[in-house]
mmCIF file of C-alpha atoms and ligand atoms in Angstrom:
data_model
loop_
_atom_site.group_PDB
_atom_site.id
_atom_site.type_symbol
_atom_site.label_atom_id
_atom_site.label_comp_id
_atom_site.label_asym_id
_atom_site.label_seq_id
_atom_site.Cartn_x
_atom_site.Cartn_y
_atom_site.Cartn_z
ATOM 1 C CA MET E 1387 -0.076 0.012 -0.017
ATOM 2 C CA ASN E 1388 1.146 3.493 -0.826
ATOM 3 C CA ASP E 1389 2.226 5.571 2.232
ATOM 4 C CA LEU E 1390 -0.112 8.447 2.880
ATOM 5 C CA LEU E 1391 2.702 10.507 4.613
ATOM 6 C CA GLY E 1392 5.117 9.653 1.839
ATOM 7 C CA SER E 1393 2.995 10.187 -1.224
ATOM 8 C CA GLY E 1394 0.485 12.590 0.314
ATOM 9 C CA ARG E 1395 -2.477 10.591 -1.023
ATOM 10 C CA TYR E 1396 -3.967 7.146 -1.554
ATOM 11 C CA ARG E 1397 -4.422 6.033 -5.116
ATOM 12 C CA ILE E 1398 -7.887 5.386 -6.239
ATOM 13 C CA GLY E 1399 -8.602 3.399 -9.379
ATOM 14 C CA ILE E 1400 -12.361 3.428 -10.905
ATOM 15 C CA ALA E 1401 -13.510 0.515 -12.894
ATOM 16 C CA GLY E 1402 -16.440 1.630 -15.114
ATOM 17 C CA ALA E 1403 -15.601 5.244 -14.876
ATOM 18 C CA SER E 1404 -17.236 6.160 -18.214
ATOM 19 C CA GLY E 1405 -20.602 5.483 -16.609
ATOM 20 C CA TYR E 1406 -22.827 7.371 -14.270
ATOM 21 C CA GLY E 1407 -21.442 6.127 -11.043
ATOM 22 C CA GLY E 1408 -17.781 6.289 -12.082
ATOM 23 C CA ALA E 1409 -18.313 9.804 -13.382
ATOM 24 C CA GLU E 1410 -19.876 10.897 -9.995
ATOM 25 C CA ALA E 1411 -17.045 9.154 -8.034
ATOM 26 C CA LEU E 1412 -14.689 11.234 -10.290
ATOM 27 C CA ARG E 1413 -16.502 14.478 -9.542
ATOM 28 C CA TRP E 1414 -16.346 13.861 -5.793
ATOM 29 C CA LEU E 1415 -12.702 12.825 -5.738
ATOM 30 C CA VAL E 1416 -11.630 16.000 -7.296
ATOM 31 C CA ALA E 1417 -11.757 17.766 -4.031
ATOM 32 C CA HIS E 1418 -10.631 15.112 -1.779
ATOM 33 C CA PRO E 1419 -7.603 15.955 0.075
ATOM 34 C CA HIS E 1420 -6.242 12.390 0.598
ATOM 35 C CA PHE E 1421 -7.303 10.530 -2.328
ATOM 36 C CA GLU E 1422 -6.069 10.890 -5.941
ATOM 37 C CA VAL E 1423 -7.457 9.013 -9.014
ATOM 38 C CA CYS E 1424 -4.841 6.895 -10.551
ATOM 39 C CA GLY E 1425 -6.762 4.762 -13.204
ATOM 40 C CA VAL E 1426 -10.030 4.655 -14.930
ATOM 41 C CA THR E 1427 -11.521 1.909 -17.040
ATOM 42 C CA SER E 1428 -13.941 1.503 -19.813
ATOM 43 C CA ARG E 1429 -13.934 -0.996 -22.694
ATOM 44 C CA ALA E 1430 -15.187 1.482 -25.196
ATOM 45 C CA ASN E 1431 -12.973 4.454 -24.367
ATOM 46 C CA VAL E 1432 -9.439 3.053 -24.041
ATOM 47 C CA GLY E 1433 -6.853 5.818 -24.788
ATOM 48 C CA ARG E 1434 -9.366 8.583 -24.451
ATOM 49 C CA SER E 1435 -9.062 11.336 -21.755
ATOM 50 C CA VAL E 1436 -11.586 11.705 -18.776
ATOM 51 C CA ALA E 1437 -12.406 15.273 -20.274
ATOM 52 C CA GLU E 1438 -13.320 13.673 -23.713
ATOM 53 C CA VAL E 1439 -15.635 11.421 -22.126
ATOM 54 C CA HIS E 1440 -16.934 13.573 -19.372
ATOM 55 C CA PRO E 1441 -16.909 17.144 -20.632
ATOM 56 C CA HIS E 1442 -18.119 18.402 -17.266
ATOM 57 C CA LEU E 1443 -14.731 17.224 -15.855
ATOM 58 C CA ALA E 1444 -12.557 19.259 -18.343
ATOM 59 C CA GLY E 1445 -9.888 20.919 -16.541
ATOM 60 C CA PHE E 1446 -9.399 18.051 -14.031
ATOM 61 C CA TYR E 1447 -7.653 14.879 -14.514
ATOM 62 C CA GLU E 1448 -5.599 16.339 -17.442
ATOM 63 C CA ASP E 1449 -3.296 13.403 -17.635
ATOM 64 C CA LEU E 1450 -5.854 10.503 -16.997
ATOM 65 C CA THR E 1451 -6.775 8.194 -19.976
ATOM 66 C CA PHE E 1452 -8.983 5.216 -19.805
ATOM 67 C CA VAL E 1453 -7.594 1.612 -19.829
ATOM 68 C CA SER E 1454 -9.849 -1.515 -19.819
ATOM 69 C CA ASP E 1455 -8.287 -4.751 -18.400
ATOM 70 C CA PRO E 1456 -7.719 -5.468 -14.554
ATOM 71 C CA GLU E 1457 -3.932 -5.853 -15.221
ATOM 72 C CA ASP E 1458 -3.645 -2.463 -16.813
ATOM 73 C CA LEU E 1459 -5.706 -0.839 -13.926
ATOM 74 C CA LEU E 1460 -3.338 -2.613 -11.434
ATOM 75 C CA GLY E 1461 -0.496 -1.094 -13.348
ATOM 76 C CA THR E 1462 -1.478 2.335 -12.232
ATOM 77 C CA GLN E 1463 -0.727 1.038 -8.626
ATOM 78 C CA PRO E 1464 -4.157 1.714 -6.842
ATOM 79 C CA ASP E 1465 -4.339 1.226 -3.240
ATOM 80 C CA ALA E 1466 -8.234 0.758 -3.623
ATOM 81 C CA VAL E 1467 -10.525 0.285 -6.655
ATOM 82 C CA ILE E 1468 -14.107 1.485 -6.840
ATOM 83 C CA LEU E 1469 -16.200 -1.039 -8.937
ATOM 84 C CA ALA E 1470 -18.679 1.010 -10.877
ATOM 85 C CA LEU E 1471 -19.688 -1.936 -13.252
ATOM 86 C CA PRO E 1472 -22.829 -4.081 -13.910
ATOM 87 C CA HIS E 1473 -23.713 -6.981 -11.886
ATOM 88 C CA ARG E 1474 -21.892 -10.326 -12.713
ATOM 89 C CA PHE E 1475 -19.073 -8.290 -14.444
ATOM 90 C CA ALA E 1476 -18.160 -6.583 -11.121
ATOM 91 C CA ALA E 1477 -17.858 -9.897 -9.422
ATOM 92 C CA ALA E 1478 -15.503 -10.960 -12.402
ATOM 93 C CA TYR E 1479 -13.493 -7.922 -12.313
ATOM 94 C CA ALA E 1480 -13.189 -7.984 -8.482
ATOM 95 C CA HIS E 1481 -11.827 -11.789 -8.748
ATOM 96 C CA ALA E 1482 -9.318 -10.774 -11.527
ATOM 97 C CA LEU E 1483 -8.019 -7.858 -9.441
ATOM 98 C CA ARG E 1484 -7.823 -9.920 -6.123
ATOM 99 C CA THR E 1485 -6.169 -12.842 -7.809
ATOM 100 C CA VAL E 1486 -3.228 -10.464 -8.597
ATOM 101 C CA TYR E 1487 -3.343 -8.218 -5.561
ATOM 102 C CA PRO E 1488 -5.273 -10.038 -2.589
ATOM 103 C CA GLU E 1489 -4.676 -6.982 -0.456
ATOM 104 C CA LEU E 1490 -6.241 -4.446 -2.648
ATOM 105 C CA ARG E 1491 -9.273 -2.580 -1.038
ATOM 106 C CA LEU E 1492 -12.436 -2.749 -3.129
ATOM 107 C CA VAL E 1493 -15.874 -0.872 -2.965
ATOM 108 C CA ASP E 1494 -18.254 -2.446 -5.179
ATOM 109 C CA LEU E 1495 -21.282 -0.559 -6.163
ATOM 110 C CA SER E 1496 -23.190 -3.445 -7.999
ATOM 111 C CA GLY E 1497 -25.246 -5.992 -6.349
ATOM 112 C CA ASP E 1498 -22.777 -8.764 -6.475
ATOM 113 C CA HIS E 1499 -21.563 -8.808 -3.058
ATOM 114 C CA ARG E 1500 -24.498 -7.757 -0.946
ATOM 115 C CA LEU E 1501 -26.336 -11.017 -0.606
ATOM 116 C CA GLY E 1502 -25.574 -14.117 1.548
ATOM 117 C CA SER E 1503 -26.503 -16.998 -0.845
ATOM 118 C CA ALA E 1504 -26.259 -18.037 -4.524
ATOM 119 C CA ALA E 1505 -29.734 -19.118 -4.603
ATOM 120 C CA THR E 1506 -31.013 -15.498 -3.416
ATOM 121 C CA TYR E 1507 -28.648 -13.980 -6.095
ATOM 122 C CA ARG E 1508 -29.943 -16.027 -8.834
ATOM 123 C CA ALA E 1509 -33.684 -15.437 -7.712
ATOM 124 C CA HIS E 1510 -33.212 -11.727 -7.892
ATOM 125 C CA TYR E 1511 -30.563 -11.043 -10.576
ATOM 126 C CA ASP E 1512 -31.661 -13.647 -13.032
ATOM 127 C CA ALA E 1513 -28.233 -15.059 -13.450
ATOM 128 C CA ASP E 1514 -25.822 -17.296 -11.664
ATOM 129 C CA HIS E 1515 -23.076 -15.577 -9.664
ATOM 130 C CA PRO E 1516 -19.799 -16.062 -11.250
ATOM 131 C CA TYR E 1517 -18.067 -16.698 -8.027
ATOM 132 C CA PRO E 1518 -20.662 -17.869 -5.487
ATOM 133 C CA ASP E 1519 -18.147 -18.640 -2.863
ATOM 134 C CA GLN E 1520 -17.787 -14.848 -2.433
ATOM 135 C CA LEU E 1521 -21.347 -14.600 -1.070
ATOM 136 C CA THR E 1522 -20.378 -16.814 1.912
ATOM 137 C CA SER E 1523 -16.827 -15.873 2.242
ATOM 138 C CA GLY E 1524 -17.538 -13.216 5.135
ATOM 139 C CA ASP E 1525 -15.040 -10.852 3.402
ATOM 140 C CA TRP E 1526 -17.581 -8.406 2.073
ATOM 141 C CA VAL E 1527 -18.886 -5.817 4.546
ATOM 142 C CA TYR E 1528 -22.296 -4.321 3.532
ATOM 143 C CA GLY E 1529 -21.391 -0.596 3.408
ATOM 144 C CA LEU E 1530 -24.344 0.893 4.997
ATOM 145 C CA THR E 1531 -22.231 3.188 6.805
ATOM 146 C CA GLU E 1532 -24.622 4.380 9.634
ATOM 147 C CA GLN E 1533 -25.182 0.544 10.458
ATOM 148 C CA ASN E 1534 -21.890 -1.046 9.997
ATOM 149 C CA ARG E 1535 -19.261 1.755 10.688
ATOM 150 C CA ASP E 1536 -17.291 -0.299 13.282
ATOM 151 C CA ARG E 1537 -17.135 -3.306 10.733
ATOM 152 C CA LEU E 1538 -16.165 -0.907 7.879
ATOM 153 C CA ALA E 1539 -13.103 0.492 9.806
ATOM 154 C CA GLY E 1540 -10.124 -1.248 8.643
ATOM 155 C CA ALA E 1541 -12.163 -3.638 6.267
ATOM 156 C CA ARG E 1542 -10.759 -4.632 2.999
ATOM 157 C CA VAL E 1543 -13.737 -5.239 0.815
ATOM 158 C CA VAL E 1544 -17.019 -3.481 0.769
ATOM 159 C CA ALA E 1545 -20.389 -4.209 -0.789
ATOM 160 C CA ASN E 1546 -21.924 -0.776 -1.228
ATOM 161 C CA PRO E 1547 -25.673 -0.773 -0.706
ATOM 162 C CA GLY E 1548 -28.179 -0.466 -3.495
ATOM 163 C CA CYS E 1549 -29.639 2.999 -4.093
ATOM 164 C CA PHE E 1550 -33.333 2.154 -3.124
ATOM 165 C CA ALA E 1551 -31.940 -0.105 -0.261
ATOM 166 C CA THR E 1552 -29.985 2.977 1.200
ATOM 167 C CA GLY E 1553 -33.409 5.186 1.360
ATOM 168 C CA ALA E 1554 -35.300 2.445 2.696
ATOM 169 C CA ILE E 1555 -32.876 0.968 5.404
ATOM 170 C CA LEU E 1556 -32.175 4.487 6.731
ATOM 171 C CA GLY E 1557 -35.946 5.041 6.967
ATOM 172 C CA ALA E 1558 -36.557 1.984 9.051
ATOM 173 C CA LEU E 1559 -33.336 1.300 11.111
ATOM 174 C CA PRO E 1560 -34.380 3.127 14.335
ATOM 175 C CA LEU E 1561 -37.634 1.257 14.327
ATOM 176 C CA ALA E 1562 -35.955 -2.129 13.494
ATOM 177 C CA ARG E 1563 -33.401 -1.662 16.355
ATOM 178 C CA ARG E 1564 -36.193 -1.117 18.754
ATOM 179 C CA ALA E 1565 -38.493 -3.922 17.488
ATOM 180 C CA MET E 1566 -41.043 -1.363 16.609
ATOM 181 C CA ILE E 1567 -42.001 -2.813 13.245
ATOM 182 C CA VAL E 1568 -45.326 -4.838 13.178
ATOM 183 C CA GLY E 1569 -46.542 -6.486 10.057
ATOM 184 C CA PRO E 1570 -45.338 -6.223 6.488
ATOM 185 C CA VAL E 1571 -43.690 -2.796 5.753
ATOM 186 C CA ARG E 1572 -45.165 -1.029 2.550
ATOM 187 C CA HIS E 1573 -42.483 0.765 0.730
ATOM 188 C CA VAL E 1574 -43.148 3.166 -2.306
ATOM 189 C CA ALA E 1575 -39.916 4.611 -3.858
ATOM 190 C CA ILE E 1576 -39.840 6.814 -6.954
ATOM 191 C CA THR E 1577 -36.486 7.131 -8.778
ATOM 192 C CA GLY E 1578 -35.033 9.234 -11.380
ATOM 193 C CA SER E 1579 -33.643 8.107 -14.792
ATOM 194 C CA SER E 1580 -29.920 8.083 -13.808
ATOM 195 C CA GLY E 1581 -30.686 5.099 -11.697
ATOM 196 C CA SER E 1582 -30.753 3.129 -15.076
ATOM 197 C CA GLY E 1583 -27.151 3.898 -16.001
ATOM 198 C CA ALA E 1584 -25.770 5.895 -18.868
ATOM 199 C CA GLU E 1585 -26.975 3.370 -21.607
ATOM 200 C CA ALA E 1586 -30.191 4.315 -23.088
ATOM 201 C CA LYS E 1587 -32.533 1.231 -23.042
ATOM 202 C CA PRO E 1588 -36.182 0.966 -24.014
ATOM 203 C CA GLY E 1589 -38.318 1.793 -21.058
ATOM 204 C CA THR E 1590 -35.697 3.606 -19.006
ATOM 205 C CA HIS E 1591 -34.402 5.977 -21.533
ATOM 206 C CA HIS E 1592 -35.189 9.561 -20.410
ATOM 207 C CA PRO E 1593 -37.441 10.740 -23.266
ATOM 208 C CA GLU E 1594 -39.552 7.593 -22.465
ATOM 209 C CA ARG E 1595 -40.145 8.613 -18.946
ATOM 210 C CA VAL E 1596 -39.982 12.284 -18.768
ATOM 211 C CA GLU E 1597 -43.689 13.172 -18.665
ATOM 212 C CA ASP E 1598 -44.747 9.849 -17.080
ATOM 213 C CA VAL E 1599 -44.901 7.895 -13.920
ATOM 214 C CA LYS E 1600 -45.096 4.037 -13.650
ATOM 215 C CA ALA E 1601 -44.559 1.229 -11.426
ATOM 216 C CA TYR E 1602 -42.166 -1.686 -12.210
ATOM 217 C CA LYS E 1603 -40.719 -4.722 -10.547
ATOM 218 C CA VAL E 1604 -43.860 -4.657 -8.156
ATOM 219 C CA LEU E 1605 -43.066 -6.930 -5.138
ATOM 220 C CA ALA E 1606 -40.095 -8.042 -6.977
ATOM 221 C CA HIS E 1607 -37.319 -5.755 -6.845
ATOM 222 C CA GLN E 1608 -33.748 -7.092 -6.345
ATOM 223 C CA HIS E 1609 -32.959 -4.684 -3.376
ATOM 224 C CA VAL E 1610 -35.552 -6.189 -0.994
ATOM 225 C CA PRO E 1611 -33.311 -9.015 0.078
ATOM 226 C CA GLU E 1612 -30.599 -6.762 1.038
ATOM 227 C CA VAL E 1613 -33.019 -4.391 2.784
ATOM 228 C CA LEU E 1614 -34.382 -7.331 4.912
ATOM 229 C CA ARG E 1615 -30.838 -8.916 5.484
ATOM 230 C CA SER E 1616 -29.701 -5.542 6.804
ATOM 231 C CA LEU E 1617 -32.745 -4.754 8.934
ATOM 232 C CA ARG E 1618 -32.881 -8.447 10.294
ATOM 233 C CA GLU E 1619 -29.344 -7.932 11.654
ATOM 234 C CA ALA E 1620 -30.465 -4.607 13.183
ATOM 235 C CA GLY E 1621 -33.250 -6.556 14.914
ATOM 236 C CA LEU E 1622 -36.122 -6.913 12.631
ATOM 237 C CA ASP E 1623 -38.151 -9.997 13.242
ATOM 238 C CA ARG E 1624 -37.268 -12.730 10.637
ATOM 239 C CA GLU E 1625 -40.979 -13.314 9.842
ATOM 240 C CA LYS E 1626 -41.786 -9.734 8.581
ATOM 241 C CA SER E 1627 -42.266 -9.364 5.078
ATOM 242 C CA TRP E 1628 -41.461 -6.191 3.010
ATOM 243 C CA TRP E 1629 -43.668 -5.069 0.166
ATOM 244 C CA MET E 1630 -41.938 -2.645 -2.314
ATOM 245 C CA VAL E 1631 -43.416 -0.680 -5.280
ATOM 246 C CA PRO E 1632 -40.545 1.028 -7.171
ATOM 247 C CA GLN E 1633 -41.669 3.699 -9.443
ATOM 248 C CA SER E 1634 -39.990 5.531 -12.349
ATOM 249 C CA GLY E 1635 -40.107 9.145 -11.976
ATOM 250 C CA PRO E 1636 -39.829 12.034 -14.690
ATOM 251 C CA PHE E 1637 -36.448 13.445 -13.271
ATOM 252 C CA ALA E 1638 -32.868 12.586 -13.736
ATOM 253 C CA ARG E 1639 -31.618 12.230 -9.935
ATOM 254 C CA GLY E 1640 -32.941 11.317 -6.734
ATOM 255 C CA ILE E 1641 -34.978 8.687 -4.776
ATOM 256 C CA PHE E 1642 -37.967 9.621 -2.665
ATOM 257 C CA THR E 1643 -39.021 6.960 -0.435
ATOM 258 C CA THR E 1644 -42.157 6.351 1.589
ATOM 259 C CA LEU E 1645 -42.562 3.611 4.229
ATOM 260 C CA PHE E 1646 -45.679 2.624 6.056
ATOM 261 C CA ILE E 1647 -44.612 0.943 9.094
ATOM 262 C CA ASP E 1648 -47.358 -0.545 11.496
ATOM 263 C CA LEU E 1649 -46.279 0.162 15.017
ATOM 264 C CA PRO E 1650 -47.035 -2.069 18.161
ATOM 265 C CA ALA E 1651 -50.334 -1.334 19.763
ATOM 266 C CA GLY E 1652 -50.196 1.702 22.041
ATOM 267 C CA ALA E 1653 -46.773 2.944 20.615
ATOM 268 C CA ASP E 1654 -46.130 6.510 21.522
ATOM 269 C CA ALA E 1655 -45.522 9.087 18.917
ATOM 270 C CA ASP E 1656 -42.934 10.950 20.805
ATOM 271 C CA PHE E 1657 -41.114 7.619 21.562
ATOM 272 C CA VAL E 1658 -40.949 7.049 17.692
ATOM 273 C CA ARG E 1659 -39.645 10.538 16.914
ATOM 274 C CA ASP E 1660 -37.086 10.204 19.793
ATOM 275 C CA ALA E 1661 -35.697 7.098 18.365
ATOM 276 C CA PHE E 1662 -34.948 8.843 15.087
ATOM 277 C CA GLU E 1663 -33.486 11.717 16.945
ATOM 278 C CA GLN E 1664 -31.210 9.629 19.112
ATOM 279 C CA ASP E 1665 -30.016 7.483 16.318
ATOM 280 C CA TYR E 1666 -29.398 10.301 13.733
ATOM 281 C CA ALA E 1667 -28.360 13.304 16.098
ATOM 282 C CA SER E 1668 -24.647 12.553 15.443
ATOM 283 C CA GLU E 1669 -24.987 11.105 11.971
ATOM 284 C CA PRO E 1670 -23.110 13.491 9.705
ATOM 285 C CA PHE E 1671 -25.071 12.526 6.576
ATOM 286 C CA VAL E 1672 -28.665 11.984 7.874
ATOM 287 C CA ARG E 1673 -30.672 15.094 8.518
ATOM 288 C CA LEU E 1674 -34.092 14.890 10.080
ATOM 289 C CA ARG E 1675 -36.781 17.246 8.501
ATOM 290 C CA GLU E 1676 -40.214 18.436 9.518
ATOM 291 C CA GLY E 1677 -42.959 17.171 7.354
ATOM 292 C CA THR E 1678 -41.222 16.030 4.337
ATOM 293 C CA PRO E 1679 -37.704 15.776 2.830
ATOM 294 C CA ARG E 1680 -37.192 17.173 -0.662
ATOM 295 C CA LEU E 1681 -35.037 15.842 -3.466
ATOM 296 C CA THR E 1682 -33.914 19.306 -4.406
ATOM 297 C CA ASN E 1683 -32.335 19.586 -0.835
ATOM 298 C CA VAL E 1684 -30.241 16.466 -1.447
ATOM 299 C CA THR E 1685 -29.229 16.161 -5.127
ATOM 300 C CA GLY E 1686 -25.620 16.570 -5.598
ATOM 301 C CA THR E 1687 -24.922 15.716 -1.859
ATOM 302 C CA ASN E 1688 -24.138 12.727 0.255
ATOM 303 C CA PHE E 1689 -27.114 13.421 2.590
ATOM 304 C CA CYS E 1690 -30.250 11.347 3.401
ATOM 305 C CA ASP E 1691 -33.006 13.479 4.605
ATOM 306 C CA VAL E 1692 -35.581 11.782 6.754
ATOM 307 C CA ALA E 1693 -38.974 12.878 8.236
ATOM 308 C CA VAL E 1694 -41.406 10.780 10.327
ATOM 309 C CA THR E 1695 -45.081 11.270 10.957
ATOM 310 C CA VAL E 1696 -47.033 9.108 13.493
ATOM 311 C CA ALA E 1697 -50.621 8.699 13.687
ATOM 312 C CA GLU E 1698 -53.430 5.995 14.077
ATOM 313 C CA GLY E 1699 -50.771 3.350 14.934
ATOM 314 C CA VAL E 1700 -48.729 3.883 11.659
ATOM 315 C CA ALA E 1701 -45.445 5.699 11.191
ATOM 316 C CA VAL E 1702 -45.006 7.108 7.737
ATOM 317 C CA VAL E 1703 -41.355 7.735 7.034
ATOM 318 C CA THR E 1704 -40.134 9.563 4.097
ATOM 319 C CA THR E 1705 -36.515 9.785 2.818
ATOM 320 C CA ALA E 1706 -34.926 11.510 0.101
ATOM 321 C CA ILE E 1707 -31.306 10.758 -1.436
ATOM 322 C CA ASP E 1708 -29.365 11.377 -4.480
ATOM 323 C CA ASN E 1709 -29.059 7.959 -5.895
ATOM 324 C CA LEU E 1710 -25.621 8.842 -7.339
ATOM 325 C CA GLY E 1711 -24.606 10.493 -4.059
ATOM 326 C CA LYS E 1712 -25.547 8.660 -0.782
ATOM 327 C CA GLY E 1713 -27.147 5.988 -2.986
ATOM 328 C CA MET E 1714 -23.925 5.212 -4.725
ATOM 329 C CA ALA E 1715 -20.677 7.135 -5.253
ATOM 330 C CA GLY E 1716 -20.886 9.447 -2.175
ATOM 331 C CA GLN E 1717 -21.381 6.514 0.215
ATOM 332 C CA ALA E 1718 -18.649 4.628 -1.478
ATOM 333 C CA ILE E 1719 -16.256 7.576 -0.599
ATOM 334 C CA GLN E 1720 -17.636 7.664 2.871
ATOM 335 C CA ASN E 1721 -16.632 3.969 3.191
ATOM 336 C CA LEU E 1722 -13.414 4.488 1.621
ATOM 337 C CA ASN E 1723 -12.637 7.099 4.060
ATOM 338 C CA LEU E 1724 -13.452 4.481 6.886
ATOM 339 C CA LEU E 1725 -11.357 1.880 5.186
ATOM 340 C CA PHE E 1726 -8.271 4.264 5.308
ATOM 341 C CA GLU E 1727 -9.180 5.319 8.864
ATOM 342 C CA LEU E 1728 -9.836 8.923 7.652
ATOM 343 C CA PRO E 1729 -12.502 11.061 9.186
ATOM 344 C CA GLU E 1730 -15.702 9.564 7.498
ATOM 345 C CA THR E 1731 -16.851 13.032 6.302
ATOM 346 C CA THR E 1732 -13.588 14.022 4.360
ATOM 347 C CA GLY E 1733 -14.284 15.412 1.022
ATOM 348 C CA LEU E 1734 -18.014 14.905 1.274
ATOM 349 C CA LEU E 1735 -19.517 17.870 3.252
ATOM 350 C CA VAL E 1736 -21.224 20.050 0.597
ATOM 351 C CA PRO E 1737 -24.688 21.420 0.770
ATOM 352 C CA GLY E 1738 -27.673 20.808 -1.794
ATOM 353 C CA THR E 1739 -27.846 23.031 -4.746
ATOM 354 C CA ARG E 1740 -31.438 24.208 -4.224
ATOM 355 C CA PRO E 1741 -33.828 25.234 -1.433
HETATM 356 N N1 NAP V 2384 -27.229 4.385 -11.371
HETATM 357 C C1 NAP V 2384 -27.531 4.341 -10.066
HETATM 358 O O1 NAP V 2384 -28.284 5.122 -9.507
HETATM 359 C C2 NAP V 2384 -26.706 3.163 -9.174
HETATM 360 C C3 NAP V 2384 -26.918 3.379 -7.777
HETATM 361 C C4 NAP V 2384 -26.249 2.304 -6.992
HETATM 362 C C5 NAP V 2384 -25.775 1.328 -7.666
HETATM 363 N N2 NAP V 2384 -25.634 1.224 -8.896
HETATM 364 C C6 NAP V 2384 -25.087 0.151 -9.601
HETATM 365 O O2 NAP V 2384 -23.618 0.478 -9.765
HETATM 366 C C7 NAP V 2384 -23.157 -0.244 -11.085
HETATM 367 C C8 NAP V 2384 -22.947 0.763 -12.110
HETATM 368 O O3 NAP V 2384 -24.023 1.574 -12.425
HETATM 369 P P1 NAP V 2384 -23.959 2.879 -13.528
HETATM 370 O O4 NAP V 2384 -25.282 3.361 -13.429
HETATM 371 O O5 NAP V 2384 -22.807 3.599 -13.248
HETATM 372 O O6 NAP V 2384 -23.841 2.128 -14.925
HETATM 373 P P2 NAP V 2384 -23.589 2.744 -16.239
HETATM 374 O O7 NAP V 2384 -23.686 4.148 -16.344
HETATM 375 O O8 NAP V 2384 -24.220 1.792 -17.321
HETATM 376 O O9 NAP V 2384 -21.980 2.479 -16.244
HETATM 377 C C9 NAP V 2384 -21.367 1.049 -16.361
HETATM 378 C C10 NAP V 2384 -19.839 1.134 -16.582
HETATM 379 O O10 NAP V 2384 -19.425 -0.138 -16.690
HETATM 380 C C11 NAP V 2384 -18.762 -0.429 -18.009
HETATM 381 N N3 NAP V 2384 -19.068 -1.653 -18.415
HETATM 382 C C12 NAP V 2384 -20.302 -2.063 -19.023
HETATM 383 N N4 NAP V 2384 -20.272 -3.373 -19.304
HETATM 384 C C13 NAP V 2384 -19.124 -3.867 -18.829
HETATM 385 C C14 NAP V 2384 -18.489 -5.149 -18.771
HETATM 386 N N5 NAP V 2384 -19.131 -6.203 -19.254
HETATM 387 N N6 NAP V 2384 -17.317 -5.229 -18.319
HETATM 388 C C15 NAP V 2384 -16.540 -4.293 -17.798
HETATM 389 N N7 NAP V 2384 -17.103 -2.820 -17.960
HETATM 390 C C16 NAP V 2384 -18.331 -2.780 -18.345
HETATM 391 C C17 NAP V 2384 -19.155 0.786 -18.814
HETATM 392 O O11 NAP V 2384 -18.168 1.077 -19.805
HETATM 393 P P3 NAP V 2384 -17.875 0.267 -21.026
HETATM 394 O O12 NAP V 2384 -18.997 -0.335 -21.650
HETATM 395 O O13 NAP V 2384 -17.192 1.232 -22.011
HETATM 396 O O14 NAP V 2384 -16.857 -0.834 -20.590
HETATM 397 C C18 NAP V 2384 -19.405 1.802 -17.953
HETATM 398 O O15 NAP V 2384 -18.211 2.380 -17.680
HETATM 399 C C19 NAP V 2384 -24.181 -1.097 -11.544
HETATM 400 O O16 NAP V 2384 -24.072 -2.453 -10.981
HETATM 401 C C20 NAP V 2384 -25.591 -0.495 -10.944
HETATM 402 O O17 NAP V 2384 -26.383 -1.358 -10.477
HETATM 403 C C21 NAP V 2384 -26.290 2.234 -9.735
#
C-alpha cells in the first residue's frame, strides 16, 4: 500500500468510470484531500481522456486516460478500486484484481456482494453468480455506513448498498433496532432516470419516462433481500415481510421513499420521534426534517434527509437521497474514508444546490 505520509495521497482506481457512478466518483474525488484518482477503465473508451468522455470534468484529470483490463488498472498502482460495473461483471473484475493483488481494497457499487447465498442472488438477478463462494466468504462488509461503521473501519472489501436499499434502510433502522415494526412494511419509492445507468434502453431511456410515472418490478425488486438482511441484523423479526413498489419518475436524479410501518399497539408518537433523533443526531449525513424531505435539498450531496409522521398506529417515514450520491458514489467515498481510517466526512460535506 502506498504511504499516505510519503505520497500525500492514497491512489484510487475506478472500474467503469465512463458510466454514471464512475463519473460521480470522479466528480467527488476532485476535491478529496487524501485520495487521488490513478486509473480509470472503460472498454469503449481506451486511450481517450477523462475530459473527452466527461466534458463536465474538463480541466481536471488532465493526464488521465482510460484503460480496460484489470492488469492495466493494477498497473496504475491503486491502493483501492471502486467497481462501478454492471452486476456479474463486477464480481468477475473483483476476482481478477484480487487474484493478482489480494490485499487491494475494493468498494463494489453493484449487487454482486450484498447477498448471502447463491440461490437468493439467482432469484433476484436472473443469473448465476460467477463466484458464489464470495457470497458466503464473510469477506465483504455491507457498506451501509450508519449501520456498519465499526465493521467498515479497517475492512478490505465493501459491498456498497443499492440506492433504493439505502433510502429504505435509513428510514426503518431506528424502528427495527427497537423492535417497533409490526406486520409487513409497505415501501413506495420513486427514482430518477440516472438510476438506470448511462446506456439508453427501451423503457428506462429518459425521453420515454420524462412526462410519465409508472410502477415496475412490483413486489419483485432485487434490493428487497438486502433491505431485509440488513434490517434483520439490526433486530427486525425474521417473519416480517416487505412489500416494495418501485416507481419510475420524470426526473434525472434522486430517490424519494415512503415507508408505511405499522407500530405495536399503544406505541407512543414521541417515542418514535425520539428514536430517530437519538439514532441520527450525530450522523453527519442523515438530517431529520419536519413534514417531508425534498429531492432538491439532497441532489448533488451525500445526505439522506428523513421525516417521520406518526398517527393511528402507523409511522410514515419519508426519505430523500441522491441515487448517485448517498445511494452510490458518495457512500462509496464515505466507506473508503473508513477503510483508510480517515474522518468519515472527508471530501463529502457539501450542501444541496437548491432550497
Ligand atoms: N445508477 C445508479 O443510480 C446506481 C446506484 C447504485 C448502484 N448502482 C450500480 O452501480 C453499477 C454501475 O452503475 P452505473 O449506473 O454507473 O452504470 P453505467 O452508467 O451503465 O456504467 C457502467 C460502466 O461499466 C462499464 N461496463 C459495462 N459493461 C461492462 C463489462 N461487461 N465489463 C466491464 N465494464 C463494463 C461501462 O463502460 P464500457 O461499456 O465502455 O466498458 C461503464 O463505464 C451497477 O452495478 C448499478 O447497478 C447504480
